[in-house]
Amino acid sequence: MKFSQIKYERPDYESFGKQMNEFAEKLREAKTFEEAYAIHQEATKLYNHLASMLTVCHIRHDIDTTDEFYEKEQDFNDENAPTIEEQHLNYSKAFYESKFRKEFEEKVGPVAYKNLELAIDYFTPEMIPLMQEENALVTKYEKLIAQAKIDWEGETLNLSLMTKYTTDPDRETRKKAFAKTTGFFMDNRAELDEIYDKLVKCRTAQAKTLGYDTYLELGYARMNRNDYGPNEVKAFREEVKAKLVPLATKLHEERRKRIGVDHLYYYDTISFKNGNPTPKGDPDEILAQGKKMYEELSPETGEFFNFMLDNERFDVLGRKTKRAGGYMTSIPDDDNTPFVFANFNKTVGDVDVITHECGHAFQGYITRKDCNEYRDITMETAEIHSMSMEFFTEKWMDKFFGDRAEDYKKYHLEDAVCFIPYGCMVDEFQHIVYENPDMTPEERRKAWVELEKVYRPHMDYGDNECYLTGGLWQRQSHIYSMPFYYIDYCLAQMVSLQYKAWMEEDFAAAWNSYLEFCKQGARDFYSRSLPKVGLSVPFEKGCLDKTVSAIEKKLNF
Ligand SMILES: [Zn+2]
């Protein structure tokens, strides 16, 4: 269905809550599995309708933040959606405790049950006031960052607009731009420290209501870590330290030679003397090239992209009245079909929408007929779909970057490799912080400085006070808003590099594996899903060896 034809109606929360309670009751009393299954399907339909209305409202509000109707509806939904949590949890419990669990597991898989277990076991009503405090602190951080005002040559810019200058081809401009942005973080250090300190203590207090000493277990449960724990993640980080850090150091040196400087400093953010490649063409041209690319890649991707175009599923033009940022979501009522929201601004980010966000959207599209439980994937899996699509579409990059397509590919691969050590550093930092909740802000900064030496020994912060004293992490919003999330990107990037190495050898085989992996969704656990399609699990010792040597070969070391 075309997006404009999808009808929005205000959700009736009271009736939803009542019906959910009734479904819970009926499910508990069901005599046969057939009866229970029919109830579950009805409850799912009701839930999907509510989710669809919330999504449609959200998208339409984001598309035009001055539209009064959707602004009112958004406020109404923000206020009322939390009121049905309890009834929804009541239904989830009835489903979890159903005497037909064995039969249900055959229909919806074991992962869904493990997720429900995490949701139920890691919650007590005692946490609610602390959760509200946590949300308020995260909002406070986000506002502080969003409202940053940087004086730049007579203009007042926010931090995201400053990126243009911190990646400028001119070295002095970059250095000056970094001095300005890190100056903001120095000026606000005391407040940023205070917010984070309160967040760590608040999250630890929530864990204590469940009987844990630290936030670690609860943090993992909230990330839906249904298949692995801190030990596996640690093993992965150790492999990264041993195998990827030396590779990133080599890449650093290669880049130094390429941009022709005697020594690389933190502000040398460019990959080429003439700057990083930017896409050519306006948004319509980029979409038209995307269409050709996906039609050539496979019948499945061609069908997907045409569906998106024919049904108004891209809103990518940057407009003044539109919300900033980008995302992919889906509309359960309309067969779970995807929608992609973005603000094209003539940077590499525009192409990321066509490759990365469309990787997410493509997986959503080909699993649209699956049950909700199979579609409920965790982040380390979801990011494999998107990050790998960035590599599978590399062949077509000349459509977007013209004669700088090769530069783009080089930049992209280097970026992927160098990201993983950084991401692991963010993860290890959070383990240190949450395992030692009484650390002072000063001690946390020292810990960060030590981690920098391990994960980025080649990084030189010159005379930048903010970075030299371990202040860089305060820019990383995930550390404040989503504890332990960052490692998901690293795990997924590692798998996408496996695909990159594989497609160099045999593109068709790698693509078939990817297609199968997308279709699996959450049918099985992460560590069992990867080997089924010929991929290694990043926690296994030596898992990185083959990929790293293939990448080194590709980069001609
Ligand atoms: Zn993503």
Coordinates of C-alpha atoms and ligand atoms in Angstrom, one line a residue:
M1 CA 0.0 0.0 0.0
K2 CA 1.2 3.5 -0.8
F3 CA 2.3 5.3 2.4
S4 CA -0.1 8.2 1.9
Q5 CA -3.1 5.7 1.7
I6 CA -2.4 4.1 5.1
K7 CA -5.2 5.4 7.4
Y8 CA -4.3 6.7 10.8
E9 CA -6.7 6.5 13.7
R10 CA -6.0 7.5 17.3
P11 CA -5.4 4.3 19.4
D12 CA -7.9 3.5 22.1
Y13 CA -5.5 2.7 24.9
E14 CA -8.2 1.8 27.4
S15 CA -9.8 -0.7 25.2
F16 CA -6.4 -2.1 24.2
G17 CA -5.5 -2.7 27.8
K18 CA -8.8 -4.3 28.5
Q19 CA -8.6 -6.6 25.5
M20 CA -5.0 -7.6 26.3
N21 CA -6.1 -8.6 29.8
E22 CA -8.9 -10.6 28.3
F23 CA -6.6 -12.4 25.9
A24 CA -4.3 -13.2 28.8
E25 CA -7.2 -14.7 30.7
K26 CA -8.4 -16.7 27.7
L27 CA -4.9 -18.0 27.0
R28 CA -4.6 -19.2 30.5
E29 CA -7.9 -21.1 30.2
A30 CA -7.4 -22.5 26.7
K31 CA -8.1 -26.2 26.6
T32 CA -6.3 -27.1 23.4
F33 CA -3.2 -25.8 21.6
E34 CA -5.4 -24.9 18.5
E35 CA -7.5 -22.7 20.8
A36 CA -4.4 -21.1 22.4
Y37 CA -2.8 -20.5 19.1
A38 CA -5.8 -18.8 17.7
I39 CA -5.9 -16.5 20.7
H40 CA -2.3 -15.7 20.3
Q41 CA -2.9 -14.7 16.7
E42 CA -5.7 -12.4 17.6
A43 CA -3.7 -10.8 20.4
T44 CA -0.8 -10.3 17.9
K45 CA -3.2 -8.7 15.4
L46 CA -4.4 -6.3 18.0
Y47 CA -0.9 -5.5 19.1
N48 CA 0.3 -5.0 15.5
H49 CA -2.5 -2.6 14.8
L50 CA -1.5 -0.4 17.8
A51 CA 2.2 -0.6 16.7
S52 CA 1.2 0.4 13.2
M53 CA -0.7 3.5 14.3
L54 CA 2.2 4.5 16.5
T55 CA 4.6 4.1 13.7
V56 CA 2.5 5.9 11.1
C57 CA 2.0 8.8 13.5
H58 CA 5.7 9.0 14.3
I59 CA 6.7 9.0 10.6
R60 CA 4.2 11.6 9.6
H61 CA 5.2 13.8 12.6
D62 CA 8.9 13.4 11.6
I63 CA 8.2 14.2 8.0
D64 CA 6.6 17.6 8.8
T65 CA 7.1 18.7 12.4
T66 CA 4.9 21.7 11.8
D67 CA 1.8 19.5 11.0
E68 CA -0.4 20.3 13.9
F69 CA -2.6 17.2 13.7
Y70 CA 0.3 14.8 14.0
E71 CA 2.0 16.9 16.6
K72 CA -1.1 16.6 18.8
E73 CA -1.3 12.8 18.1
Q74 CA 2.3 12.3 18.9
D75 CA 1.9 14.1 22.2
F76 CA -1.1 12.0 23.0
N77 CA 0.6 8.8 22.1
D78 CA 3.8 9.7 24.1
E79 CA 1.7 10.3 27.1
N80 CA -0.6 7.2 26.8
A81 CA 1.6 4.5 25.4
P82 CA 3.3 3.8 28.7
T83 CA -0.1 3.2 30.4
I84 CA -0.6 -0.2 28.7
E85 CA 2.8 -1.6 29.6
E86 CA 1.3 -3.5 32.5
Q87 CA -1.4 -5.2 30.5
H88 CA 1.0 -6.0 27.8
L89 CA 3.4 -7.6 30.3
N90 CA 0.4 -9.5 31.8
Y91 CA -0.3 -11.0 28.3
S92 CA 3.4 -11.8 27.8
K93 CA 3.5 -13.6 31.1
A94 CA 0.4 -15.7 30.2
F95 CA 2.1 -16.6 26.9
Y96 CA 5.4 -17.4 28.7
E97 CA 3.7 -19.6 31.3
S98 CA 1.3 -21.3 28.8
K99 CA 0.9 -25.0 29.3
F100 CA 1.3 -25.3 25.5
R101 CA 4.8 -23.8 25.6
K102 CA 6.3 -26.9 23.8
E103 CA 3.9 -26.6 20.9
F104 CA 4.2 -22.8 20.8
E105 CA 8.0 -23.1 20.7
E106 CA 7.6 -25.2 17.5
K107 CA 5.7 -22.3 15.9
V108 CA 7.6 -19.3 17.2
G109 CA 11.0 -20.7 18.0
P110 CA 13.1 -20.9 21.2
V111 CA 14.5 -17.4 21.0
A112 CA 11.2 -15.7 21.7
Y113 CA 10.9 -17.6 24.9
K114 CA 14.3 -16.7 26.0
N115 CA 13.6 -13.0 25.3
L116 CA 10.4 -13.2 27.4
E117 CA 12.3 -14.8 30.2
L118 CA 14.8 -11.9 30.1
A119 CA 12.0 -9.3 30.1
I120 CA 10.2 -10.9 33.0
D121 CA 13.1 -11.9 35.2
Y122 CA 14.9 -8.5 34.9
F123 CA 12.0 -6.3 35.9
T124 CA 10.4 -5.4 39.2
P125 CA 7.9 -2.5 39.7
E126 CA 10.4 -1.1 42.3
M127 CA 12.5 -0.1 39.3
I128 CA 10.0 2.2 37.8
P129 CA 10.9 5.5 39.5
L130 CA 14.6 4.7 38.8
M131 CA 13.8 4.0 35.2
Q132 CA 12.1 7.4 35.0
E133 CA 15.1 9.1 36.5
E134 CA 17.3 7.2 34.0
N135 CA 15.2 8.5 31.1
A136 CA 15.4 12.0 32.4
L137 CA 19.2 11.9 32.7
V138 CA 19.5 10.6 29.1
T139 CA 17.3 13.3 27.8
K140 CA 19.4 15.9 29.7
Y141 CA 22.5 14.6 28.0
E142 CA 20.9 14.6 24.6
K143 CA 19.6 18.1 25.0
L144 CA 23.0 19.4 26.2
I145 CA 24.7 17.9 23.1
A146 CA 21.9 19.0 20.7
Q147 CA 21.9 22.5 21.9
A148 CA 25.7 23.0 21.6
K149 CA 26.4 26.3 20.0
I150 CA 29.8 26.6 18.4
D151 CA 31.0 30.0 17.0
W152 CA 32.5 29.3 13.6
E153 CA 33.6 32.2 11.5
G154 CA 30.7 34.4 12.3
E155 CA 28.2 31.5 12.2
T156 CA 26.7 29.6 15.1
L157 CA 26.8 25.8 14.4
N158 CA 25.8 22.7 16.3
L159 CA 28.1 19.7 16.7
S160 CA 26.8 17.7 13.8
L161 CA 27.2 20.7 11.4
M162 CA 30.8 21.0 12.6
T163 CA 31.6 17.6 11.1
K164 CA 31.9 19.4 7.7
Y165 CA 34.9 21.3 9.1
T166 CA 36.5 18.5 11.2
T167 CA 36.8 16.5 8.0
D168 CA 37.8 19.5 5.7
P169 CA 40.6 18.8 3.2
D170 CA 42.5 21.7 4.8
R171 CA 44.6 20.7 7.8
E172 CA 44.5 24.0 9.7
T173 CA 40.7 24.2 9.3
R174 CA 40.3 20.7 10.8
K175 CA 42.6 21.5 13.7
K176 CA 40.7 24.6 14.4
A177 CA 37.4 22.9 14.2
F178 CA 38.5 20.2 16.6
A179 CA 39.7 22.9 19.0
K180 CA 36.2 24.4 18.9
T181 CA 34.3 21.2 19.4
T182 CA 36.5 19.7 22.1
G183 CA 36.4 23.2 23.7
F184 CA 32.6 22.6 24.1
F185 CA 33.3 19.3 25.9
M186 CA 35.8 20.9 28.2
D187 CA 33.4 23.8 29.0
N188 CA 30.7 21.3 29.9
R189 CA 32.9 18.6 31.5
A190 CA 31.6 19.1 35.0
E191 CA 27.9 18.7 33.9
L192 CA 28.7 15.8 31.6
D193 CA 30.5 14.1 34.4
E194 CA 27.7 14.7 36.8
I195 CA 25.0 13.3 34.4
Y196 CA 27.1 10.2 33.7
D197 CA 27.9 9.6 37.4
K198 CA 24.2 9.8 38.2
L199 CA 23.4 7.4 35.3
V200 CA 25.9 4.8 36.5
K201 CA 24.6 5.0 40.1
C202 CA 20.9 4.9 39.0
R203 CA 21.4 1.9 36.8
T204 CA 23.4 0.1 39.6
A205 CA 20.5 0.9 42.0
Q206 CA 18.1 -0.8 39.5
A207 CA 20.3 -3.9 39.4
K208 CA 20.3 -3.9 43.2
T209 CA 16.5 -4.2 43.3
L210 CA 17.0 -7.6 41.5
G211 CA 19.7 -8.6 44.0
Y212 CA 22.8 -7.9 41.8
D213 CA 25.8 -6.0 42.9
T214 CA 26.4 -4.3 39.5
Y215 CA 24.5 -3.3 36.4
L216 CA 26.3 -5.9 34.2
E217 CA 23.7 -8.6 34.1
L218 CA 20.7 -6.2 33.9
G219 CA 22.5 -4.3 31.1
Y220 CA 23.1 -7.5 29.1
A221 CA 19.4 -8.5 29.6
R222 CA 18.2 -5.1 28.4
M223 CA 20.2 -5.6 25.2
N224 CA 18.4 -9.0 24.8
R225 CA 21.6 -10.9 25.1
N226 CA 19.9 -14.2 24.9
D227 CA 22.8 -16.2 23.7
Y228 CA 26.2 -14.9 25.1
G229 CA 27.6 -13.0 28.0
P230 CA 30.5 -10.9 29.2
N231 CA 33.0 -13.8 28.8
E232 CA 32.3 -14.3 25.1
V233 CA 32.4 -10.6 24.5
K234 CA 35.7 -10.4 26.4
A235 CA 37.1 -13.2 24.2
F236 CA 36.2 -11.2 21.1
R237 CA 37.8 -8.1 22.4
E238 CA 41.0 -10.0 23.1
E239 CA 41.1 -11.3 19.5
V240 CA 40.6 -7.7 18.3
K241 CA 43.5 -6.5 20.4
A242 CA 45.7 -9.3 19.0
K243 CA 44.7 -9.2 15.3
L244 CA 42.9 -6.1 14.4
V245 CA 44.8 -3.4 16.3
P246 CA 48.0 -4.2 14.4
L247 CA 46.1 -4.1 11.1
A248 CA 44.5 -0.7 12.1
T249 CA 48.0 0.6 12.9
K250 CA 49.2 -0.5 9.5
L251 CA 46.3 1.2 7.8
H252 CA 47.0 4.4 9.8
E253 CA 50.5 4.4 8.4
E254 CA 49.2 3.8 4.8
R255 CA 46.9 6.7 5.2
R256 CA 49.7 8.9 6.4
K257 CA 51.7 8.2 3.3
R258 CA 48.6 8.7 1.1
I259 CA 47.7 12.1 2.5
G260 CA 51.4 13.1 2.4
V261 CA 52.1 14.3 6.0
D262 CA 55.1 13.6 8.2
H263 CA 53.0 12.5 11.2
L264 CA 49.3 11.8 11.6
Y265 CA 47.4 13.6 14.4
Y266 CA 43.9 13.0 15.7
Y267 CA 42.6 15.8 13.4
D268 CA 43.9 14.1 10.3
T269 CA 40.4 12.6 9.7
I270 CA 40.6 12.5 5.9
S271 CA 41.6 9.5 3.8
F272 CA 42.8 11.4 0.7
K273 CA 44.7 14.6 0.0
N274 CA 41.6 16.0 -1.8
G275 CA 39.3 14.9 1.0
N276 CA 36.9 12.0 1.3
P277 CA 34.7 11.1 -1.8
T278 CA 31.2 12.6 -1.9
P279 CA 28.3 11.3 -4.0
K280 CA 27.3 13.0 -7.2
G281 CA 23.7 13.7 -8.2
D282 CA 20.5 14.9 -6.5
P283 CA 18.3 12.7 -4.4
D284 CA 16.2 11.6 -7.3
E285 CA 19.3 10.6 -9.3
I286 CA 20.6 8.7 -6.2
L287 CA 17.3 6.8 -5.9
A288 CA 17.3 6.1 -9.7
Q289 CA 20.8 4.6 -9.5
G290 CA 19.8 2.6 -6.4
K291 CA 17.0 1.1 -8.4
K292 CA 19.3 0.0 -11.2
M293 CA 21.8 -1.3 -8.7
Y294 CA 19.3 -3.4 -6.7
E295 CA 17.8 -4.8 -10.0
E296 CA 21.2 -5.9 -11.1
L297 CA 22.2 -7.4 -7.7
S298 CA 19.4 -10.0 -7.5
P299 CA 15.7 -10.6 -8.3
E300 CA 14.9 -10.3 -4.6
T301 CA 16.6 -7.0 -4.1
G302 CA 15.1 -5.6 -7.4
E303 CA 11.6 -6.5 -6.2
F304 CA 12.2 -5.0 -2.8
F305 CA 13.6 -1.7 -4.1
N306 CA 10.7 -1.3 -6.7
F307 CA 8.2 -2.0 -3.9
M308 CA 9.8 0.8 -1.9
L309 CA 9.7 3.3 -4.8
D310 CA 6.2 2.4 -5.9
N311 CA 4.7 2.6 -2.5
E312 CA 6.2 5.9 -1.3
R313 CA 8.5 4.2 1.2
F314 CA 11.4 6.6 1.0
D315 CA 11.3 10.1 2.5
V316 CA 14.9 11.1 2.0
L317 CA 14.8 14.8 0.8
G318 CA 16.2 17.2 3.4
R319 CA 13.6 19.8 4.3
K320 CA 13.5 22.5 6.9
T321 CA 10.3 21.2 8.6
K322 CA 11.6 17.7 8.8
R323 CA 13.2 16.0 11.8
A324 CA 16.9 15.5 11.6
G325 CA 18.5 12.1 11.3
G326 CA 17.5 8.9 9.6
Y327 CA 16.1 5.4 10.3
M328 CA 14.3 2.4 8.9
T329 CA 11.1 1.1 10.4
S330 CA 8.2 -1.1 9.3
I331 CA 4.4 -1.0 9.3
P332 CA 3.0 -4.2 10.8
D333 CA -0.6 -3.7 9.5
D334 CA 0.7 -3.4 5.9
D335 CA 2.3 -6.8 5.9
N336 CA 5.3 -5.5 7.9
T337 CA 6.6 -3.6 4.9
P338 CA 9.5 -1.1 5.5
F339 CA 9.8 2.6 5.4
V340 CA 13.1 4.6 5.2
F341 CA 13.4 8.1 6.6
A342 CA 16.5 10.2 5.9
N343 CA 17.8 13.7 5.2
F344 CA 20.0 13.7 2.1
N345 CA 22.8 16.3 2.5
K346 CA 25.3 15.5 -0.3
T347 CA 27.6 13.5 1.9
V348 CA 28.6 9.9 2.0
G349 CA 25.7 9.5 4.4
D350 CA 23.3 9.7 1.4
V351 CA 24.7 6.6 -0.1
D352 CA 24.7 4.9 3.4
V353 CA 20.9 5.3 3.3
I354 CA 20.8 3.3 0.0
T355 CA 23.2 0.6 1.2
H356 CA 23.0 0.4 5.0
E357 CA 19.4 1.4 5.7
C358 CA 18.3 -0.5 2.7
G359 CA 20.1 -3.6 4.1
H360 CA 17.9 -3.4 7.1
A361 CA 14.8 -2.7 5.0
F362 CA 15.6 -5.5 2.6
Q363 CA 15.8 -8.0 5.5
G364 CA 12.5 -6.6 6.9
Y365 CA 10.9 -7.0 3.4
I366 CA 11.9 -10.6 2.7
T367 CA 10.8 -11.7 6.2
R368 CA 7.6 -9.7 6.2
K369 CA 5.4 -12.8 6.1
D370 CA 7.1 -14.3 9.2
C371 CA 5.5 -14.2 12.7
N372 CA 6.5 -11.3 15.0
E373 CA 8.7 -13.6 17.0
Y374 CA 10.9 -14.5 14.0
R375 CA 11.1 -10.9 13.1
D376 CA 12.3 -9.8 16.6
I377 CA 16.0 -9.8 15.9
T378 CA 18.8 -8.5 18.2
M379 CA 21.1 -5.7 17.2
E380 CA 24.3 -7.7 16.5
T381 CA 22.2 -9.6 13.9
A382 CA 20.4 -6.7 12.4
E383 CA 23.6 -4.8 11.8
I384 CA 25.0 -7.8 9.9
H385 CA 22.2 -7.3 7.3
S386 CA 23.0 -3.6 6.9
M387 CA 26.8 -3.5 7.2
S388 CA 27.2 -6.5 4.8
M389 CA 24.9 -4.9 2.2
E390 CA 27.3 -2.0 2.2
F391 CA 29.9 -4.4 0.9
F392 CA 27.7 -6.4 -1.4
T393 CA 26.7 -3.1 -3.2
E394 CA 30.4 -1.9 -3.6
K395 CA 30.5 -3.1 -7.2
W396 CA 28.0 -0.4 -8.1
M397 CA 29.7 2.5 -6.3
D398 CA 30.7 4.2 -9.6
K399 CA 27.0 5.0 -10.0
F400 CA 27.3 7.2 -7.0
F401 CA 30.9 8.3 -6.8
G402 CA 31.9 8.4 -10.5
D403 CA 35.7 8.3 -10.9
R404 CA 36.2 8.3 -7.1
A405 CA 34.5 4.9 -6.6
E406 CA 37.8 3.2 -5.9
D407 CA 38.6 5.8 -3.3
Y408 CA 35.3 5.2 -1.7
K409 CA 35.9 1.5 -1.5
K410 CA 39.3 2.0 0.1
Y411 CA 37.9 4.5 2.6
H412 CA 35.0 2.2 3.4
L413 CA 37.2 -0.9 4.1
E414 CA 39.6 1.1 6.2
D415 CA 36.8 2.7 8.1
A416 CA 35.3 -0.7 8.8
V417 CA 38.6 -2.2 10.1
C418 CA 39.5 0.8 12.2
F419 CA 36.0 1.1 13.7
I420 CA 36.2 -2.3 15.4
P421 CA 39.0 -1.5 17.9
Y422 CA 37.4 1.8 18.7
G423 CA 34.0 0.1 19.3
C424 CA 35.6 -2.5 21.5
M425 CA 37.3 0.2 23.5
V426 CA 33.9 1.8 24.1
D427 CA 32.6 -1.6 25.3
E428 CA 35.5 -2.4 27.6
F429 CA 35.3 1.1 29.1
Q430 CA 31.6 0.4 30.0
H431 CA 32.5 -2.9 31.6
I432 CA 35.1 -1.2 33.8
V433 CA 32.7 1.6 34.7
Y434 CA 29.7 -0.6 35.6
E435 CA 31.9 -3.2 37.4
N436 CA 33.3 -0.4 39.6
P437 CA 30.3 1.9 40.0
D438 CA 32.0 4.0 42.7
M439 CA 34.8 5.3 40.4
T440 CA 35.2 9.0 40.4
P441 CA 34.9 10.9 37.0
E442 CA 38.7 11.4 37.2
E443 CA 39.3 7.7 37.6
R444 CA 37.0 7.0 34.6
R445 CA 39.0 9.3 32.4
K446 CA 42.2 7.6 33.5
A447 CA 40.7 4.3 32.5
W448 CA 39.8 5.7 29.1
V449 CA 43.4 7.0 28.6
E450 CA 44.8 3.5 29.4
L451 CA 42.4 1.8 26.9
E452 CA 43.4 4.2 24.2
K453 CA 47.0 2.9 24.6
V454 CA 45.8 -0.6 24.0
Y455 CA 43.2 -0.1 21.3
R456 CA 44.7 2.9 19.4
P457 CA 48.4 3.0 20.2
H458 CA 48.9 4.9 16.9
M459 CA 46.6 7.8 17.9
D460 CA 48.4 11.1 18.7
Y461 CA 46.2 13.7 20.4
G462 CA 48.9 16.4 20.1
D463 CA 48.1 19.2 22.5
N464 CA 44.4 18.7 22.7
E465 CA 43.6 18.9 26.4
C466 CA 40.2 17.3 26.2
Y467 CA 41.4 14.2 24.4
L468 CA 44.8 13.9 26.3
T469 CA 42.9 13.8 29.6
G470 CA 40.5 11.0 28.4
G471 CA 37.5 13.1 27.6
L472 CA 36.7 11.7 24.1
W473 CA 34.1 9.2 25.3
Q474 CA 31.7 11.9 26.3
R475 CA 30.9 12.5 22.7
Q476 CA 29.8 8.9 22.2
S477 CA 26.1 9.1 22.9
H478 CA 25.6 5.4 23.3
I479 CA 27.7 5.4 26.4
Y480 CA 25.1 7.6 28.0
S481 CA 21.9 6.3 26.4
M482 CA 22.4 2.6 25.6
P483 CA 24.9 0.8 27.8
F484 CA 26.6 -2.1 26.2
Y485 CA 25.0 -1.5 22.8
Y486 CA 28.2 -0.6 21.0
I487 CA 29.7 -4.0 20.9
D488 CA 26.8 -5.1 18.6
Y489 CA 28.2 -2.9 15.8
C490 CA 31.7 -4.4 16.3
L491 CA 30.4 -8.0 16.2
A492 CA 28.3 -7.2 13.1
Q493 CA 31.2 -5.4 11.4
M494 CA 33.4 -8.4 11.9
V495 CA 30.8 -10.7 10.2
S496 CA 30.4 -8.1 7.4
L497 CA 34.2 -8.3 6.9
Q498 CA 33.9 -12.1 6.6
Y499 CA 31.4 -11.5 3.8
K500 CA 33.8 -9.0 2.2
A501 CA 36.6 -11.6 2.2
W502 CA 34.2 -14.3 0.9
M503 CA 32.8 -12.2 -1.9
E504 CA 36.3 -11.5 -3.2
E505 CA 36.6 -15.2 -3.7
D506 CA 33.1 -16.2 -4.7
F507 CA 30.5 -13.4 -4.9
A508 CA 27.5 -15.7 -5.7
A509 CA 28.2 -18.1 -2.8
A510 CA 28.6 -15.2 -0.4
W511 CA 25.4 -13.6 -1.6
N512 CA 23.4 -16.9 -1.3
S513 CA 24.7 -17.2 2.3
Y514 CA 23.6 -13.6 3.0
L515 CA 20.2 -14.2 1.6
E516 CA 19.7 -17.3 3.8
F517 CA 21.0 -15.4 6.8
C518 CA 18.5 -12.6 6.2
K519 CA 15.7 -15.1 5.9
Q520 CA 16.6 -16.8 9.2
G521 CA 15.6 -13.8 11.3
A522 CA 15.3 -14.9 14.9
R523 CA 14.4 -18.5 14.2
D524 CA 17.5 -19.6 16.2
F525 CA 20.1 -18.1 18.5
Y526 CA 23.0 -16.0 17.1
S527 CA 25.8 -18.4 17.7
R528 CA 23.8 -21.2 15.9
S529 CA 22.5 -19.0 13.1
L530 CA 26.0 -18.0 11.8
P531 CA 27.5 -21.5 11.2
K532 CA 24.3 -22.5 9.4
V533 CA 25.2 -20.2 6.5
G534 CA 28.9 -20.9 6.6
L535 CA 30.0 -18.0 8.9
S536 CA 32.2 -18.1 11.9
V537 CA 31.2 -16.9 15.3
P538 CA 33.3 -13.9 16.3
F539 CA 33.8 -15.2 19.9
E540 CA 35.8 -18.3 18.7
K541 CA 39.5 -18.2 19.0
G542 CA 41.1 -17.7 15.6
C543 CA 37.9 -16.6 14.0
L544 CA 39.4 -13.4 12.9
D545 CA 42.6 -15.0 11.3
K546 CA 41.2 -15.9 8.0
T547 CA 39.3 -12.7 7.5
V548 CA 42.2 -10.5 8.6
S549 CA 44.7 -12.2 6.2
A550 CA 42.2 -11.9 3.3
I551 CA 41.7 -8.2 4.1
E552 CA 45.5 -7.7 4.3
K553 CA 45.8 -9.3 0.9
K554 CA 43.1 -7.1 -0.5
L555 CA 44.9 -4.0 0.8
N556 CA 48.2 -5.2 -0.6
F557 CA 50.3 -5.3 2.5
Ligands
ZN1 ZN 22.1 0.0 11.2

